[in-house]
CSV table of C-alpha atoms in Angstrom, one decimal:
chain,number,residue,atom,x,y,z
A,1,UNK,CA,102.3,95.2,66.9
A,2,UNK,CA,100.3,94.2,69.8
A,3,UNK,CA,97.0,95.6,70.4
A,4,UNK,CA,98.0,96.5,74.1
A,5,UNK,CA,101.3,98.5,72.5
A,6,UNK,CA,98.8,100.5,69.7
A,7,UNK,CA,96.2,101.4,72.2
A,8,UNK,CA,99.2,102.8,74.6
A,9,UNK,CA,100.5,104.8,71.7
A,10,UNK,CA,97.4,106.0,70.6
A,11,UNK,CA,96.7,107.4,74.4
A,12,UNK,CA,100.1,109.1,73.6
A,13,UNK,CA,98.9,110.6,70.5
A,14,UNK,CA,95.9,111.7,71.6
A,15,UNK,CA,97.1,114.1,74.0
A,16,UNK,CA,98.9,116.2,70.7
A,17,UNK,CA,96.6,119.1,69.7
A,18,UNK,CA,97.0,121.2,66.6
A,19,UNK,CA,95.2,124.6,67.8
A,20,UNK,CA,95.8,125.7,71.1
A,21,UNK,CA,94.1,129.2,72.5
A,22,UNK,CA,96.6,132.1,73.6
A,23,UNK,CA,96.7,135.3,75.7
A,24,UNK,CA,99.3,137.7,77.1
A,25,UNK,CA,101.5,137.8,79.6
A,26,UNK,CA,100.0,141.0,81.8
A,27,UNK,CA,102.6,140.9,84.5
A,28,UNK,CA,105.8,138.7,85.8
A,29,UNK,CA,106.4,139.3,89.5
A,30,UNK,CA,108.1,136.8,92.2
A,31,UNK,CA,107.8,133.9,90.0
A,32,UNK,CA,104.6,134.6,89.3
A,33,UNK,CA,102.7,134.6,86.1
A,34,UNK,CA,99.6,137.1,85.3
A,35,UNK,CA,98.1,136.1,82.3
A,36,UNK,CA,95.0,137.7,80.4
A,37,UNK,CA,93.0,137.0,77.5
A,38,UNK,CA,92.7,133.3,78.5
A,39,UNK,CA,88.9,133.1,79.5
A,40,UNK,CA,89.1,129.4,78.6
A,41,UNK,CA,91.7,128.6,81.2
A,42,UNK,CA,90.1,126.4,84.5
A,43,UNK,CA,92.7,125.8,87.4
A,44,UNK,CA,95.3,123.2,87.2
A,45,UNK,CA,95.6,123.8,83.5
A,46,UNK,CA,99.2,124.6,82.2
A,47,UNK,CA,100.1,127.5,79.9
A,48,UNK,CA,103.2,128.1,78.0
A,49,UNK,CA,104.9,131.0,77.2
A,50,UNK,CA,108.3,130.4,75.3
A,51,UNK,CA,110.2,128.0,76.6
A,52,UNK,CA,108.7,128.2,80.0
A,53,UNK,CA,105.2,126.2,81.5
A,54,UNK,CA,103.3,127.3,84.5
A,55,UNK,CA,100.0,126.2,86.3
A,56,UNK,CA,96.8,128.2,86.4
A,57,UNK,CA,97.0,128.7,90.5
A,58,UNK,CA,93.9,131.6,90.4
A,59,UNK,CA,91.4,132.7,88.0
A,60,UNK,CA,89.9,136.1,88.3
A,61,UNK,CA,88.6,139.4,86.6
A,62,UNK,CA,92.1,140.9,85.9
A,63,UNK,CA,93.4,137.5,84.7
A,64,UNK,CA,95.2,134.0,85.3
A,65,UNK,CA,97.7,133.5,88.2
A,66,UNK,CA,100.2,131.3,87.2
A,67,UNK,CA,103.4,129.5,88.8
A,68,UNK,CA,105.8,128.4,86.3
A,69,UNK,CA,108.0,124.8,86.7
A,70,UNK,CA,110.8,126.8,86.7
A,71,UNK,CA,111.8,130.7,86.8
A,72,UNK,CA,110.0,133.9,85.0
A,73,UNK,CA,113.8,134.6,83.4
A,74,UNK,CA,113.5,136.1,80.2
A,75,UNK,CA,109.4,136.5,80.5
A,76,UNK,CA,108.5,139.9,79.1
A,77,UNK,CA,104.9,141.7,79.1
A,78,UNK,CA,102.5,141.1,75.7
A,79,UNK,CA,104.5,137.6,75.1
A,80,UNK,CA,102.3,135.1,74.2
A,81,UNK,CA,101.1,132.6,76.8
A,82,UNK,CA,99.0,129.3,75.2
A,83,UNK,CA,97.0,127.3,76.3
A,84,UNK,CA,98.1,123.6,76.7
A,85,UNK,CA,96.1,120.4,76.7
A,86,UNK,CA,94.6,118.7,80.2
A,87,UNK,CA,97.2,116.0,80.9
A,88,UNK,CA,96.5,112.3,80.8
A,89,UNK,CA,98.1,110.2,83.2
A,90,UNK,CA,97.7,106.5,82.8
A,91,UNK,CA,99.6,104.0,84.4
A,92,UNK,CA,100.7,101.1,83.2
A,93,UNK,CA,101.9,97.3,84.1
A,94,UNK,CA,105.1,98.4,82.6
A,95,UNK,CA,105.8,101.4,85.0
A,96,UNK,CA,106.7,98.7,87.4
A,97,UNK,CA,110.6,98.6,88.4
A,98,UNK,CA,110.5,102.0,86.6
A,99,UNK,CA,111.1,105.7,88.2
A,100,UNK,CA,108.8,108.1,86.6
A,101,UNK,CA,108.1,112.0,87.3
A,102,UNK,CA,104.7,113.3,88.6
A,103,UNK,CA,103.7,113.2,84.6
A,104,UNK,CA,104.7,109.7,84.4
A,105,UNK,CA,107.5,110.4,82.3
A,106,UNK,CA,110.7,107.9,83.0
A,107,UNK,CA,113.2,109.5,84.8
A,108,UNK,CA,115.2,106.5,84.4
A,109,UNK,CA,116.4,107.3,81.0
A,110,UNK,CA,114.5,104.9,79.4
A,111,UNK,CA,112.0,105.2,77.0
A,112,UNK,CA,108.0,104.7,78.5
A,113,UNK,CA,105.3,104.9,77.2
A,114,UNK,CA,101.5,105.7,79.1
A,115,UNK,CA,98.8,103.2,79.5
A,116,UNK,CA,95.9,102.7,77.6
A,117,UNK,CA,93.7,104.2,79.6
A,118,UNK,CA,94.0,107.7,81.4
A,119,UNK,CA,92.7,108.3,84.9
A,120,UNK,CA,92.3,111.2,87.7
A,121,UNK,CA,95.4,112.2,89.5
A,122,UNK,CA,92.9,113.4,92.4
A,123,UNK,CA,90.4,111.0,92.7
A,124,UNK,CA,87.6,110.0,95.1
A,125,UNK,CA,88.2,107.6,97.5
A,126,UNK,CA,86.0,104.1,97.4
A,127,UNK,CA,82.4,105.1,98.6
A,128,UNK,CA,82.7,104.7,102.3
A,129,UNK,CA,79.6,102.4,102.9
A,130,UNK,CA,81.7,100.2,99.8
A,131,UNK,CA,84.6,99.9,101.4
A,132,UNK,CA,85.7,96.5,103.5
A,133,UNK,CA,87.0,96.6,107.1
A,134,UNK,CA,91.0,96.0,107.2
A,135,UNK,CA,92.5,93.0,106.5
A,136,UNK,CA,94.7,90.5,108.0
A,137,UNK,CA,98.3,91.1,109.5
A,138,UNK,CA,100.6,91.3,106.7
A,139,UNK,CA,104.5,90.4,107.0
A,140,UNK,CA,106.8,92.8,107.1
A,141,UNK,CA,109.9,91.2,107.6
A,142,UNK,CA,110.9,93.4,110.6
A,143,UNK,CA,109.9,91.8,114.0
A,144,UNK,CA,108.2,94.7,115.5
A,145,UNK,CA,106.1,95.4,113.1
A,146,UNK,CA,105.0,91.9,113.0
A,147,UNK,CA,104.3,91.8,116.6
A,148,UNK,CA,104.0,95.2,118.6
A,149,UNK,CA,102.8,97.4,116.1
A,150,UNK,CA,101.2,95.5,113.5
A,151,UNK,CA,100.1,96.3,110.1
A,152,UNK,CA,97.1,95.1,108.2
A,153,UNK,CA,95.6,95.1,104.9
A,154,UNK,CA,94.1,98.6,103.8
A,155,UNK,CA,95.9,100.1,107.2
A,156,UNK,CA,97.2,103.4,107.3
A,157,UNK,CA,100.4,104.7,109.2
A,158,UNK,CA,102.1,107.6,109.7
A,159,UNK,CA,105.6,107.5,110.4
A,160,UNK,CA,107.1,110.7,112.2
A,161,UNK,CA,110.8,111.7,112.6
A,162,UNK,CA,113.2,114.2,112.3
A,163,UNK,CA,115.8,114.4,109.7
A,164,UNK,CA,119.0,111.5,110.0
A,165,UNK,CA,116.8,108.8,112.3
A,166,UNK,CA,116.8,106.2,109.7
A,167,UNK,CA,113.5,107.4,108.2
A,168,UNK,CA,114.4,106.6,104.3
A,169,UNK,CA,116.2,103.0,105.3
A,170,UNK,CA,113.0,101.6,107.4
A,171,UNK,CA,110.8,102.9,104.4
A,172,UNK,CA,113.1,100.6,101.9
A,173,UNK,CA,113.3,97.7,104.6
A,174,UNK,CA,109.2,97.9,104.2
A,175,UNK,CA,109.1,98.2,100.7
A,176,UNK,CA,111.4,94.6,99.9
A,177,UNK,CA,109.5,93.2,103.4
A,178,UNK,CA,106.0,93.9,102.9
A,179,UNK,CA,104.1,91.2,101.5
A,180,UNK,CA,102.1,93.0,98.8
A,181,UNK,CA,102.1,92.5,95.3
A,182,UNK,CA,103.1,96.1,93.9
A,183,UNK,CA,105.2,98.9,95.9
A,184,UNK,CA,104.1,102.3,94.8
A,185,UNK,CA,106.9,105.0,96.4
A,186,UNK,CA,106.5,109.1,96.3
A,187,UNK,CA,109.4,110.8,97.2
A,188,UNK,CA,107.8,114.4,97.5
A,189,UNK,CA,110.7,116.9,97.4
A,190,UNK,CA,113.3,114.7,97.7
A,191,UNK,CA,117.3,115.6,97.5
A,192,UNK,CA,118.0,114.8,93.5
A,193,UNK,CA,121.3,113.4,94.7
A,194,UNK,CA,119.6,111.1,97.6
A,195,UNK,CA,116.7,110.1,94.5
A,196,UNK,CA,119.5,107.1,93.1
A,197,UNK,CA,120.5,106.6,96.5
A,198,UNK,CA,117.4,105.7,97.7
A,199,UNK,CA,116.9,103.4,94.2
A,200,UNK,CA,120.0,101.5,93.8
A,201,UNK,CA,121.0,101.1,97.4
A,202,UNK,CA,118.0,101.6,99.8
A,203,UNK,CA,115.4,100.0,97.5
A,204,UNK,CA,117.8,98.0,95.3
A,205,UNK,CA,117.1,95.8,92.7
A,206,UNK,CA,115.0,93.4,95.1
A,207,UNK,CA,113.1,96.3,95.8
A,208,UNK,CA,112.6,97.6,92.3
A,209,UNK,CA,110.8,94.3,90.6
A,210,UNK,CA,107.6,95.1,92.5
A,211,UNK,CA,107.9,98.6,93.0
A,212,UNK,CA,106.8,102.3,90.6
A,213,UNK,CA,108.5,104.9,92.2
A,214,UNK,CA,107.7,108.7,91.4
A,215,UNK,CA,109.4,111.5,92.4
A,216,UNK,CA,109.4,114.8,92.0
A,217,UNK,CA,112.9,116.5,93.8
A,218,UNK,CA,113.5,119.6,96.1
A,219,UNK,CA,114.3,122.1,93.5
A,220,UNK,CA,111.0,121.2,91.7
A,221,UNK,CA,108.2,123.7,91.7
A,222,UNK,CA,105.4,123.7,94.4
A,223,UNK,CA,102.7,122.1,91.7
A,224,UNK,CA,105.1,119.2,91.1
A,225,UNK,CA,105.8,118.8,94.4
A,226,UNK,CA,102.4,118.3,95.1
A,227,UNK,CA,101.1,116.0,92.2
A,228,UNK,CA,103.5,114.0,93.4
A,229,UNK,CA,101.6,112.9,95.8
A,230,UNK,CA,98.2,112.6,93.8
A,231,UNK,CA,100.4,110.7,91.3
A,232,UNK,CA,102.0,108.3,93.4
A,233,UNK,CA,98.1,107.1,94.6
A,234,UNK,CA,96.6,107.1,91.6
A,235,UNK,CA,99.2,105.0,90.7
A,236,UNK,CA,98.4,102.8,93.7
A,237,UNK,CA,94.9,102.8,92.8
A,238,UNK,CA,95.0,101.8,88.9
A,239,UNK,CA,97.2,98.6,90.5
A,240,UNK,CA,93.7,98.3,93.8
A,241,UNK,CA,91.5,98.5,91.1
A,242,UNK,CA,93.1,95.5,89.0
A,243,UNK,CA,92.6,93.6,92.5
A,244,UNK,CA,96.3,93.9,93.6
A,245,UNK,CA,97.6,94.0,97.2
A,246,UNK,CA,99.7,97.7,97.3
A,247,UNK,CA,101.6,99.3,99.4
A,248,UNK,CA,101.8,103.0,99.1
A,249,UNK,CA,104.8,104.7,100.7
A,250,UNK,CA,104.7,109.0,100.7
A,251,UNK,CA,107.6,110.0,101.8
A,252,UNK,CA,107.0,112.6,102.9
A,253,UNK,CA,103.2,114.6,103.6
A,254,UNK,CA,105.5,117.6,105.3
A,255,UNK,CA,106.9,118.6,101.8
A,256,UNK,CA,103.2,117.9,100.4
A,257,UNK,CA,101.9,120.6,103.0
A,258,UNK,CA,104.9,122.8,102.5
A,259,UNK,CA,103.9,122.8,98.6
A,260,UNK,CA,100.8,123.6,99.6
A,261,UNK,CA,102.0,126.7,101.5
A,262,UNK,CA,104.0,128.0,98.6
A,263,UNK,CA,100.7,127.7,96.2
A,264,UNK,CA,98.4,129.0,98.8
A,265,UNK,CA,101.0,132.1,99.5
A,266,UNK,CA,101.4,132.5,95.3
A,267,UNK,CA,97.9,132.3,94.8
A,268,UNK,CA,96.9,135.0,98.2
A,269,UNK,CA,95.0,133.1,100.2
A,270,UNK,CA,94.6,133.4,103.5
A,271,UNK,CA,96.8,131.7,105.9
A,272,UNK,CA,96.5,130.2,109.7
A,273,UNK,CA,99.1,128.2,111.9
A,274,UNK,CA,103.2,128.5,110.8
A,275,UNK,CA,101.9,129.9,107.4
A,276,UNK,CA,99.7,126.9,106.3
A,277,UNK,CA,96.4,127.9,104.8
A,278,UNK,CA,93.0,126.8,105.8
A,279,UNK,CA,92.6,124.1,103.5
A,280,UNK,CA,95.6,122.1,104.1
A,281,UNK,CA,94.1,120.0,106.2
A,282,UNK,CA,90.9,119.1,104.5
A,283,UNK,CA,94.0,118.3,101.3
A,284,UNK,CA,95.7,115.9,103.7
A,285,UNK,CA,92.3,114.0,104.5
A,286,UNK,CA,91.6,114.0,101.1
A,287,UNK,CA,95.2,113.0,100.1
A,288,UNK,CA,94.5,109.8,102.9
A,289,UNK,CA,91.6,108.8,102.6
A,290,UNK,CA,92.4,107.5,98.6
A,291,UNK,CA,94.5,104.9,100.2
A,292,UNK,CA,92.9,102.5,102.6
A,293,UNK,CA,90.7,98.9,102.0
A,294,UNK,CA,89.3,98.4,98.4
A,295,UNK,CA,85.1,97.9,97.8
A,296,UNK,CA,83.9,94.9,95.5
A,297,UNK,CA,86.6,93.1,93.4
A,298,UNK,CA,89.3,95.4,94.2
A,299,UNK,CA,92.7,95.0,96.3
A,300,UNK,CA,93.4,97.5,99.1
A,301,UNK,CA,96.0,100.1,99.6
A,302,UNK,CA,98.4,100.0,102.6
A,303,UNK,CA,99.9,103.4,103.0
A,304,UNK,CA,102.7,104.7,105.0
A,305,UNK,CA,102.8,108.5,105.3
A,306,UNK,CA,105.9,109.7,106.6
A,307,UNK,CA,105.8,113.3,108.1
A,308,UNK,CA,109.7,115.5,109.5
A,309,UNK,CA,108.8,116.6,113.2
A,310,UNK,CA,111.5,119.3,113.4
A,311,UNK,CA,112.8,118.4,117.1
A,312,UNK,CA,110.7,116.0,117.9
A,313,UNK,CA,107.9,118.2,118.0
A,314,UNK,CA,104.5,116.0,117.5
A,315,UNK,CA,101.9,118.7,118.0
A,316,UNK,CA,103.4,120.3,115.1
A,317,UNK,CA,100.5,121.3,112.3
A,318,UNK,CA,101.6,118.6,109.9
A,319,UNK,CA,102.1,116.0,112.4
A,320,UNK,CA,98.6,116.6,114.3
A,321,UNK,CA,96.5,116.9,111.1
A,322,UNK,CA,97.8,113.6,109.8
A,323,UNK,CA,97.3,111.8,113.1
A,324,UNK,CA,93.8,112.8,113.4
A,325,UNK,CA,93.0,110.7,110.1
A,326,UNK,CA,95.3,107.8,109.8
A,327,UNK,CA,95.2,104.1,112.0
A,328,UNK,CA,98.2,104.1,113.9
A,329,UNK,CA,101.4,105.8,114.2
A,330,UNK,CA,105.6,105.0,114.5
A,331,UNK,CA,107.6,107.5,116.5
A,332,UNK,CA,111.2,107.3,115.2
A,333,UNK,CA,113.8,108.8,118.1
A,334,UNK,CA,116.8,110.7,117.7
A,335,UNK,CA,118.1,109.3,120.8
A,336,UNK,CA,117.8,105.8,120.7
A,337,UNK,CA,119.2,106.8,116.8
A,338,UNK,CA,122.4,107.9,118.3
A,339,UNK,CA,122.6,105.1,120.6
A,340,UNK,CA,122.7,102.8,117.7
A,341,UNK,CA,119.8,100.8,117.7
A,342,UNK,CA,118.0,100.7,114.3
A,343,UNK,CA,115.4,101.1,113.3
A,344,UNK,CA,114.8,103.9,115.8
A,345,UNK,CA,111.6,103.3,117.0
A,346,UNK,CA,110.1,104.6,120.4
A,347,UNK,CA,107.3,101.7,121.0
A,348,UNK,CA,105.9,103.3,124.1
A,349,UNK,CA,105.0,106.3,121.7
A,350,UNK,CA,103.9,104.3,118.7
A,351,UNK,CA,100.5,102.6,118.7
A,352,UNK,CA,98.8,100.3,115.8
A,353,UNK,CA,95.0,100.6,115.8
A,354,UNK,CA,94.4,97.3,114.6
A,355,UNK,CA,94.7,96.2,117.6
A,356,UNK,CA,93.4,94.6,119.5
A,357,UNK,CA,91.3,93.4,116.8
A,358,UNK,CA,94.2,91.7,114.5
A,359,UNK,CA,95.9,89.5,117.0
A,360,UNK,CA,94.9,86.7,119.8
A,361,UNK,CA,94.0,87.1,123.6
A,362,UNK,CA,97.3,85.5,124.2
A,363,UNK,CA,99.1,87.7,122.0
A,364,UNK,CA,97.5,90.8,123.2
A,365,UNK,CA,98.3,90.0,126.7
A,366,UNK,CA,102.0,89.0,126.0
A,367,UNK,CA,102.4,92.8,123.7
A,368,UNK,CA,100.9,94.7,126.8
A,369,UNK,CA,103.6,92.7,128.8
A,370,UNK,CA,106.4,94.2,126.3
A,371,UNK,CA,104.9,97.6,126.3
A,372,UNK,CA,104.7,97.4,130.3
A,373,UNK,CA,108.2,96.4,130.7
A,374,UNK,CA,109.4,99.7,128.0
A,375,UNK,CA,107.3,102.2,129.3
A,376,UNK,CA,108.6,101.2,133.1
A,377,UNK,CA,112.6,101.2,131.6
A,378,UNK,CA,111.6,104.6,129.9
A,379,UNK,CA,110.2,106.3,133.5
A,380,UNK,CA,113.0,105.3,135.3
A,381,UNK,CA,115.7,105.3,132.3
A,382,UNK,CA,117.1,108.7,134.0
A,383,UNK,CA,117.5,107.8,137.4
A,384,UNK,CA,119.3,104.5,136.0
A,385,UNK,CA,121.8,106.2,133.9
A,386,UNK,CA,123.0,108.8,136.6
A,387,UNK,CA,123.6,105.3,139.1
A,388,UNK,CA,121.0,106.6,141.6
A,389,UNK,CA,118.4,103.7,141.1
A,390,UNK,CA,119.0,101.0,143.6
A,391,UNK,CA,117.6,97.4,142.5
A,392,UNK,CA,115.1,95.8,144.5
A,393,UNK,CA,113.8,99.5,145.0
A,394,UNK,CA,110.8,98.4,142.7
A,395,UNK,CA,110.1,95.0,141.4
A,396,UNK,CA,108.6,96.6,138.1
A,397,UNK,CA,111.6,98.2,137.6
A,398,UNK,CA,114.0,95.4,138.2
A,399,UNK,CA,112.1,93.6,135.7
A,400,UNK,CA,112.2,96.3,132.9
A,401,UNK,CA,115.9,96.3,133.4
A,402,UNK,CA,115.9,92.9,132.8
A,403,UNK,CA,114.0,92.7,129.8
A,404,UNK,CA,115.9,95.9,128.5
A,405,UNK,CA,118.8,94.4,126.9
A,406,UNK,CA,116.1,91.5,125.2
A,407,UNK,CA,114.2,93.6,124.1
A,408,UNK,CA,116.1,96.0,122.4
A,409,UNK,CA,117.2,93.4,120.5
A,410,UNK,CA,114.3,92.4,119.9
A,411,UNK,CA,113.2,96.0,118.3
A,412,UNK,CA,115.9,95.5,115.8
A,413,UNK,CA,115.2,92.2,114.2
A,414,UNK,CA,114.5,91.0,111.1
A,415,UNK,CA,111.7,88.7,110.6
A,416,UNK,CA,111.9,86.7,107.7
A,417,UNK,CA,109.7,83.5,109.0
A,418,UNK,CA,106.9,86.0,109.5
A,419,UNK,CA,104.5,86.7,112.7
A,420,UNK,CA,104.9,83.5,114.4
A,421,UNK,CA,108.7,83.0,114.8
A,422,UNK,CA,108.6,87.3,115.4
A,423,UNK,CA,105.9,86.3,118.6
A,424,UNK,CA,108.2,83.3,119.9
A,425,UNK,CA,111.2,85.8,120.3
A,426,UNK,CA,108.8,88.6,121.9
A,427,UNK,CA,107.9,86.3,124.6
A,428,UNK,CA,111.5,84.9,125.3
A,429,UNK,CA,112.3,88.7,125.6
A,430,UNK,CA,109.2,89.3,128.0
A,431,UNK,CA,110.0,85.8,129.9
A,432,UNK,CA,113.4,87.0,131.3
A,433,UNK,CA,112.4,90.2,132.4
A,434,UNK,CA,109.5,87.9,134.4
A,435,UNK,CA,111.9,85.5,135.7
A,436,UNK,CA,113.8,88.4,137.0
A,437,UNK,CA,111.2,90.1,138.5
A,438,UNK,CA,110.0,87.3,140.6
């Protein structure tokens, strides 16, 4: 037996305790768990009662507020609730191509075993004075994002669409694209039926040999639903802190806000906008600011947050807290969905805020050139449709017109020779809506 194998089965042993402290169920109301005579329990520890484990959500006078993983059925007053051990959750080289639970236990069906060493689900981030600025431009092997909205080492995106845009396949284009050295995916209330789906086809087994992907699904209880999150980073980081290259995909911080609601409702605290108590933003920042460029020895963290904007609505609470902390956004458009061009991306509405600093002069001035020419196609996209523009009526116009066609295309590319080849075809795009414009 290696040593590396015996110190990963002794961190599994150690988590088995003989003697466990116990109290009494009080009350069982909504899915809800009051608990008393359990002075010893702190919040986030796990009781069990029966068959059936719940979180410590509140700790008061009259008792423990609990929310159990699954329902209260069969949960009677005076039954016994114990007290269970703190997890550990400690991952591990071998997680990698494997799909674990917000425990990190496989969900995969085969057998896995922890890591030596145990670490925080909810970390601090890197000491901000520590931390380097980002990186260089990364490949993604999609020509927009290699040109028009770039992303670079220890960036942070959000992506924001509404359900059926193509969300879910651009997020497994990324994760086989991206050059990184480890893909770290949380699906955070995902459909269980879309969870092997989004494996064997959207990721597929390209995807997989670099990539850990936790999941906790839709029918999961609130407190899975959002460790999830916390898991799927401090997975990230144990791979940062071995000085690896990650890219850390959460898909999606919506369902990690909703989760929060449920909690925050279970738990009484006060609420504010749609339902959303106080704190959720402060546990979104939090949630963020783990990801981002390393400090000393260590790799960085490039995370992609995706967030659902029900109707296109981007002032939404989830969509504006995230945009307030992250570097750079991707708008994904029913519309141009429906007309067929994938991946959906409205670039007028997107914005990477590594630029300007990540590209050259000349390829600054040739992606304001692009931008130009979409935003003045967008304005007048209307009157062009109904047949009432007239052309020479506007020589900015004309030329967006042009370029259209080009750079739609364009928008939909692949990139596999990287930033350079992806630049050539942007300004062949740009140079025939010039030449018609002249």
């Amino acid at each position: 037996m290696t040593k590396d194998l015996a110190d990963r089965m002794r961190s599994a042993i150690e988590g088995l305790h003989a003697l466990r402290p116990a109290g009494r169920v009080i009350a069982a109301t909504g899915g809800v768990l009051t608990i008393g005579g359990l002075g010893a329990a702190r919040l986030g520890d796990r009781t069990r009662t029966g068959a059936i484990v719940a979180e410590v959500i509140r700790v008061g006078r009259d008792g423990l507020t609990a929310i159990p993983d699954g329902g209260c059925d069969g949960v009677a007053t005076g039954d016994a609730a114990t007290l269970m051990p703190r997890r550990g959750f400690a991952p591990d080289e071998s997680w990698i191509g494997r799909v674990v639970d917000p425990e990190g236990r496989p969900l995969d069906g085969r057998p896995l075993l922890p890591g030596p060493r145990a670490r925080a689900v909810r970390a601090a981030p890197p000491p901000p004075h520590d931390r380097r600025p980002m990186g260089a431009r990364m490949g993604t092997g999609l020509a927009v994002f290699d040109t028009l909205l770039p992303l670079a080492r220890g960036q942070r995106m959000g992506l924001f669409a509404g359900s059926g845009v193509g969300k879910s396949t651009l997020l497994g284009q990324l994760a086989r694209g991206v050059d990184a050295d480890v893909i770290v995916v949380g699906l955070v209330g995902e459909r269980g039926r879309e969870l092997r789906h989004f494996v064997e086809n959207v990721l597929g087994p390209e995807g997989m040999t670099r990539c850990v992907v936790v999941a906790a699904t839709s029918d999961a209880a609130p407190q899975a639903r959002r460790r999830c999150a916390w898991s799927a980073t401090a997975v990230a980081e144990h791979f940062r802190d071995e000085g690896r290259q990650v890219l850390l995909l959460i898909d999606s911080v919506t369902r990690f806000a909703e989760s929060l609601r449920e909690i925050a409702a279970a738990a009484g605290e006060p609420t504010t906008l749609r339902g959303f108590p106080a704190t959720t933003g402060a546990e979104i920042a939090a949630l963020c600011e783990r990801a981002g460029p390393g400090a000393g020895d260590a790799g960085d963290i490039t995370a992609i947050y995706s967030v659902l904007v029900a109707g296109g609505d981007m002032d939404e609470p989830v969509a504006d807290m995230l945009r307030g902390v992250l570097d750079g956004h991707v708008v994904l458009d029913r519309e141009i969905a429906e007309r067929g061009r994938f991946p959906a991306i409205d670039v007028p509405r997107s914005v990477s805020r590594s630029l300007p600093d990540i590209a050259t002069t000349q390829e600054n001035a040739l992606i304001a050139d692009a931008r130009r020419l979409m935003s003045d196609y967008d304005r007048a996209a209307m009157m062009i449709r109904a047949g009432l523009y007239v052309a020479g009526a506007d020589v900015a116009t004309d030329a967006a017109i042009a370029g259209h066609p080009a750079l739609e295309t364009f928008v939909a590319a692949g990139s596999p020779s990287g930033g350079v080849a992806s630049f050539g075809l942007l300004r062949r795009a740009v140079d025939s809506a010039r030449g018609a414009g002249r």
